[in-house]
Coordinates of C-alpha atoms and ligand atoms in Angstrom, one line a residue:
M12 CA 0.0 0.0 0.0
T13 CA 1.2 3.5 -0.8
E14 CA -1.7 5.9 -0.4
V15 CA -2.8 6.9 3.1
A16 CA -5.4 9.5 3.7
H17 CA -4.0 11.9 6.2
S18 CA -5.9 14.8 7.8
N19 CA -3.9 17.9 7.2
S20 CA -4.9 19.4 10.5
L21 CA -3.0 16.6 12.4
P22 CA 0.8 16.2 12.6
P23 CA 2.2 12.9 11.3
S24 CA 2.1 10.2 13.9
A25 CA 2.9 6.6 14.7
L26 CA 1.3 4.3 17.2
I27 CA 3.6 2.0 19.1
F28 CA 1.8 -1.1 20.3
D29 CA 2.9 -3.4 23.1
S30 CA 1.7 -5.2 26.2
G31 CA 3.7 -2.8 28.4
V32 CA 6.8 -0.7 28.8
G33 CA 8.6 -2.5 25.9
A34 CA 7.2 0.2 23.7
I35 CA 9.6 2.6 25.4
S36 CA 12.8 0.9 24.0
I37 CA 11.3 1.3 20.5
A38 CA 10.1 4.8 21.1
R39 CA 13.6 6.0 22.3
E40 CA 15.1 4.9 18.9
I41 CA 12.2 6.6 16.9
R42 CA 12.6 9.8 18.9
R43 CA 16.4 9.8 18.3
L44 CA 15.8 9.5 14.5
L45 CA 12.5 11.4 14.1
P46 CA 12.2 13.9 17.0
G47 CA 9.3 15.7 15.4
L48 CA 7.0 12.7 15.0
T49 CA 4.0 12.5 17.3
L50 CA 4.0 9.2 19.2
H51 CA 0.9 7.4 20.5
F52 CA 1.7 4.6 22.9
G53 CA -0.9 1.8 22.6
I54 CA -0.5 -0.3 25.7
D55 CA -2.6 -3.5 26.0
N56 CA -1.8 -3.7 29.7
S57 CA -5.0 -5.5 30.6
F58 CA -3.8 -8.5 28.6
Y59 CA -0.1 -8.3 29.9
P60 CA 2.0 -10.4 29.8
Y61 CA 1.7 -11.6 26.2
G62 CA 4.6 -14.0 26.4
S63 CA 2.9 -16.8 28.2
R64 CA -0.5 -16.6 26.4
S65 CA -1.5 -19.1 23.8
E66 CA -1.4 -18.2 20.1
E67 CA -5.2 -18.9 19.8
E68 CA -6.1 -16.3 22.4
L69 CA -3.4 -13.8 21.5
R70 CA -3.8 -13.5 17.7
P71 CA -7.4 -12.2 17.7
R72 CA -6.7 -10.0 20.7
I73 CA -3.8 -8.2 19.0
V74 CA -5.7 -7.6 15.8
E75 CA -8.7 -6.3 17.7
Q76 CA -6.8 -4.2 20.3
A77 CA -4.2 -2.7 17.9
G78 CA -7.0 -1.9 15.4
A79 CA -9.1 -0.2 18.1
M80 CA -6.1 1.9 19.2
M81 CA -5.3 2.8 15.6
R82 CA -8.8 4.1 15.1
A83 CA -8.8 6.0 18.5
S84 CA -5.4 7.6 17.8
G85 CA -5.8 8.3 14.0
A86 CA -2.1 7.4 13.7
D87 CA -0.5 7.2 10.2
I88 CA 1.7 4.1 10.9
L89 CA 1.3 1.2 13.3
V90 CA 4.5 0.0 14.9
V91 CA 4.1 -3.3 16.5
G92 CA 6.7 -2.7 19.3
C93 CA 6.5 -6.3 20.5
N94 CA 8.3 -9.4 19.3
T95 CA 5.6 -11.7 20.8
A96 CA 2.9 -9.9 18.8
S97 CA 5.0 -9.4 15.6
T98 CA 6.0 -13.0 15.3
L99 CA 2.3 -14.0 15.5
A100 CA 0.0 -11.5 13.9
L101 CA 1.7 -9.3 11.3
P102 CA -0.1 -10.8 8.3
Q103 CA -3.5 -10.5 9.9
L104 CA -2.8 -6.9 11.0
R105 CA -1.7 -6.0 7.5
K106 CA -4.9 -7.5 6.1
V107 CA -7.3 -5.5 8.2
L108 CA -5.5 -2.2 8.5
D109 CA -5.4 0.5 5.8
R110 CA -2.2 1.9 7.2
P111 CA 1.4 0.7 7.0
V112 CA 2.4 -1.8 9.7
V113 CA 6.0 -2.0 10.9
G114 CA 6.9 -5.1 12.9
V115 CA 9.8 -6.1 15.1
V116 CA 11.9 -9.0 13.9
P117 CA 14.4 -10.6 16.3
A118 CA 17.8 -9.4 15.2
V119 CA 19.1 -13.0 14.3
K120 CA 20.5 -12.0 11.0
P121 CA 22.9 -9.3 12.1
A122 CA 23.9 -11.2 15.2
A123 CA 24.7 -14.4 13.3
A124 CA 26.6 -12.5 10.7
A125 CA 28.7 -10.7 13.3
S126 CA 29.4 -13.7 15.7
R127 CA 33.0 -14.6 15.6
A128 CA 32.5 -17.6 17.9
G129 CA 29.6 -18.9 15.8
T130 CA 27.4 -19.1 18.9
I131 CA 24.6 -16.7 19.7
A132 CA 21.9 -16.6 22.4
L133 CA 18.3 -15.6 21.5
I134 CA 16.6 -14.3 24.6
A135 CA 12.8 -13.8 24.3
T136 CA 9.4 -14.6 25.8
E137 CA 8.3 -18.2 25.8
G138 CA 6.0 -17.4 22.9
T139 CA 8.6 -15.9 20.7
V140 CA 11.2 -18.6 21.4
N141 CA 8.7 -21.3 20.4
R142 CA 7.2 -19.7 17.3
N143 CA 7.5 -21.2 13.9
Y144 CA 8.3 -17.7 12.8
T145 CA 11.4 -17.6 15.0
R146 CA 12.5 -21.1 13.9
D147 CA 12.2 -20.2 10.3
L148 CA 14.2 -17.0 10.9
I149 CA 17.0 -19.0 12.5
R150 CA 17.0 -21.5 9.7
Q151 CA 17.1 -18.8 7.1
Y152 CA 19.5 -16.3 8.7
G153 CA 21.3 -18.3 11.3
N154 CA 24.5 -18.4 9.1
G155 CA 25.4 -21.8 10.5
C156 CA 25.6 -20.5 14.0
R157 CA 24.6 -22.4 17.1
V158 CA 21.6 -20.6 18.6
I159 CA 20.9 -21.1 22.3
N160 CA 17.3 -20.3 22.9
V161 CA 16.7 -18.6 26.3
P162 CA 13.1 -18.1 27.3
A163 CA 13.2 -15.3 29.9
P164 CA 9.7 -14.3 31.0
E165 CA 11.1 -12.9 34.3
L166 CA 13.0 -10.2 32.4
V167 CA 9.6 -8.8 31.2
R168 CA 8.5 -8.4 34.8
L169 CA 11.9 -6.9 35.8
A170 CA 11.7 -4.3 33.0
E171 CA 8.3 -3.3 34.1
A172 CA 9.6 -3.0 37.7
K173 CA 12.6 -0.9 36.7
L174 CA 10.5 1.6 34.7
R175 CA 8.3 1.9 37.8
G176 CA 11.3 2.9 39.9
E177 CA 12.7 -0.4 41.3
T178 CA 16.3 -1.3 41.4
I179 CA 17.3 -4.5 39.5
T180 CA 20.1 -6.5 41.3
A181 CA 22.6 -9.1 40.3
R182 CA 20.5 -11.6 42.1
D183 CA 17.4 -10.8 40.0
L184 CA 19.3 -11.5 36.8
E185 CA 21.3 -14.5 38.0
P186 CA 18.8 -17.2 36.7
V187 CA 18.6 -15.7 33.2
L188 CA 22.4 -15.1 33.0
A189 CA 22.9 -18.8 34.0
R190 CA 20.6 -19.9 31.2
I191 CA 22.8 -18.0 28.8
F192 CA 26.3 -18.6 30.0
H193 CA 26.2 -21.7 32.1
T194 CA 24.6 -24.0 29.6
A195 CA 26.0 -26.3 26.9
G196 CA 27.8 -24.0 24.5
G197 CA 27.2 -21.0 26.7
D198 CA 30.9 -20.5 27.1
R199 CA 31.2 -19.6 23.4
V200 CA 28.3 -17.1 23.2
D201 CA 29.6 -13.7 22.0
I202 CA 26.4 -12.0 21.0
A203 CA 22.9 -12.1 22.6
V204 CA 19.8 -11.1 20.7
L205 CA 17.4 -9.2 22.9
A206 CA 14.2 -10.5 21.1
C207 CA 11.7 -8.9 23.3
T208 CA 11.3 -5.1 23.4
H209 CA 11.3 -5.1 27.2
F210 CA 14.8 -6.4 27.3
P211 CA 16.9 -3.4 25.9
L212 CA 15.5 -1.5 29.0
L213 CA 17.7 -3.9 31.1
R214 CA 20.8 -3.8 28.8
E215 CA 22.8 -1.8 31.4
E216 CA 22.1 -4.3 34.1
L217 CA 22.6 -7.4 31.9
D218 CA 25.9 -6.0 30.8
R219 CA 27.0 -5.1 34.4
Y220 CA 26.2 -8.5 35.9
A221 CA 27.1 -10.8 33.0
P222 CA 30.1 -13.0 33.9
R223 CA 32.0 -11.6 30.9
R224 CA 31.6 -9.0 28.1
I225 CA 29.4 -9.9 25.2
Q226 CA 27.4 -7.8 22.7
W227 CA 23.6 -7.3 23.3
V228 CA 21.8 -6.5 20.1
D229 CA 18.2 -5.5 19.4
S230 CA 16.1 -4.2 16.5
G231 CA 15.1 -0.8 17.8
A232 CA 17.3 1.3 15.4
A233 CA 16.2 -0.8 12.4
I234 CA 12.5 -0.2 13.3
A235 CA 13.1 3.6 13.5
R236 CA 14.7 3.5 10.1
R237 CA 11.7 1.6 8.7
V238 CA 9.3 4.2 10.2
S239 CA 11.4 7.0 8.6
W240 CA 11.2 5.1 5.2
W241 CA 7.4 5.0 5.5
L242 CA 7.1 8.7 6.3
D243 CA 9.0 9.4 3.1
E244 CA 6.9 7.0 1.2
L245 CA 3.7 8.6 2.5
K246 CA 5.2 12.0 1.8
L247 CA 4.6 13.0 5.4
A248 CA 7.2 15.5 6.6
Q249 CA 7.8 15.6 10.3
P250 CA 7.4 19.0 11.9
D251 CA 10.5 20.9 13.2
K252 CA 9.2 21.2 16.7
P253 CA 9.5 18.2 19.1
G254 CA 6.7 15.7 18.7
A255 CA 4.0 15.3 21.3
S256 CA 3.0 12.0 22.8
R257 CA -0.1 10.3 24.1
L258 CA -0.7 7.2 26.2
L259 CA -3.6 4.8 25.4
T260 CA -4.1 1.8 27.6
S261 CA -6.6 -1.1 27.7
A262 CA -6.7 -0.9 31.5
V263 CA -6.0 2.1 33.7
D264 CA -3.2 1.0 36.1
E265 CA -4.8 1.2 39.6
D266 CA -2.0 3.3 41.0
R267 CA -1.4 5.1 37.7
K268 CA 2.3 4.3 37.9
I269 CA 2.2 3.5 34.2
L270 CA 2.1 7.2 33.5
G271 CA 5.3 7.5 35.6
A272 CA 7.0 4.7 33.5
F273 CA 6.4 6.8 30.4
A274 CA 7.4 10.1 32.0
E275 CA 10.4 10.7 29.7
F276 CA 8.0 11.2 26.8
D277 CA 5.8 13.5 28.9
P278 CA 2.6 11.9 27.5
S279 CA -0.8 13.6 27.7
P280 CA -3.2 12.0 30.2
L281 CA -4.3 8.5 30.1
N282 CA -7.1 7.3 27.7
T283 CA -8.5 3.9 28.0
V284 CA -9.5 2.1 24.7
Ligands
LIG326 N1 7.4 -6.6 24.9 C1 6.9 -7.9 24.4 C2 7.8 -8.5 23.4 O1 8.5 -7.9 22.7 C3 6.4 -8.9 25.3 C4 6.2 -8.8 26.8 C5 5.1 -9.7 27.3 O2 5.3 -10.8 27.6 O3 4.0 -9.1 27.5 O4 7.8 -9.7 23.2

């Protein structure tokens, strides 16, 4: 699709969809590249966490919820800022929406191409690790590397906690780090793919508490470049002044701490969709 009707009275905007604060890691990259773009955060927090839900319940939910949030926001582009959702529902979203849909693909290709040891770790939700989509990606772009799959649902919870002001300790990360480094072949891992958008939010801590230095790669910058490509394609110039932001949720957090988690983007008050 190349033609998108855009209301001239509204500045160009993208909606970043996720189950929670993972949208922030994607938004930071988009802001860096496209500071004038208005960002809508579409957070399906009443269905969080996505990673442990079945494909049967998650697929229709994502299509329905992302669709409702796109309609409510009037955004020009949908960014599925969630690997669990992207590896499951991109074709369906593209079928029902009349706007461009940008998805997050686990960064297996660049990681496998850059690994000197020929061993990478793929850290993700259980859903993403077990998807056919991910298996096909490894088969196609694994470059002959050994790929150690590391399901890490606790990192999702820890990222949510960190963005709500909690401190993440070495002890919190110990079990995940053991599943990367102290497993068969783990001594050879030189690159880890952060294949859940929540995980780049913990990069500093993962790096600090890992038993040795490795590279942690994610897809955020590539997503931002893709959004920029779509803006050009749609002939939507971003304004010179800093873009606004707005937070849409599917459930109002009881203590409203979710607003605090997104504070760096100074979003306008909560709307529930
Ligand atoms: N941020 C999401 C991802 O990239 C998933 C978090 C969740 O389990 O809800 O996969």
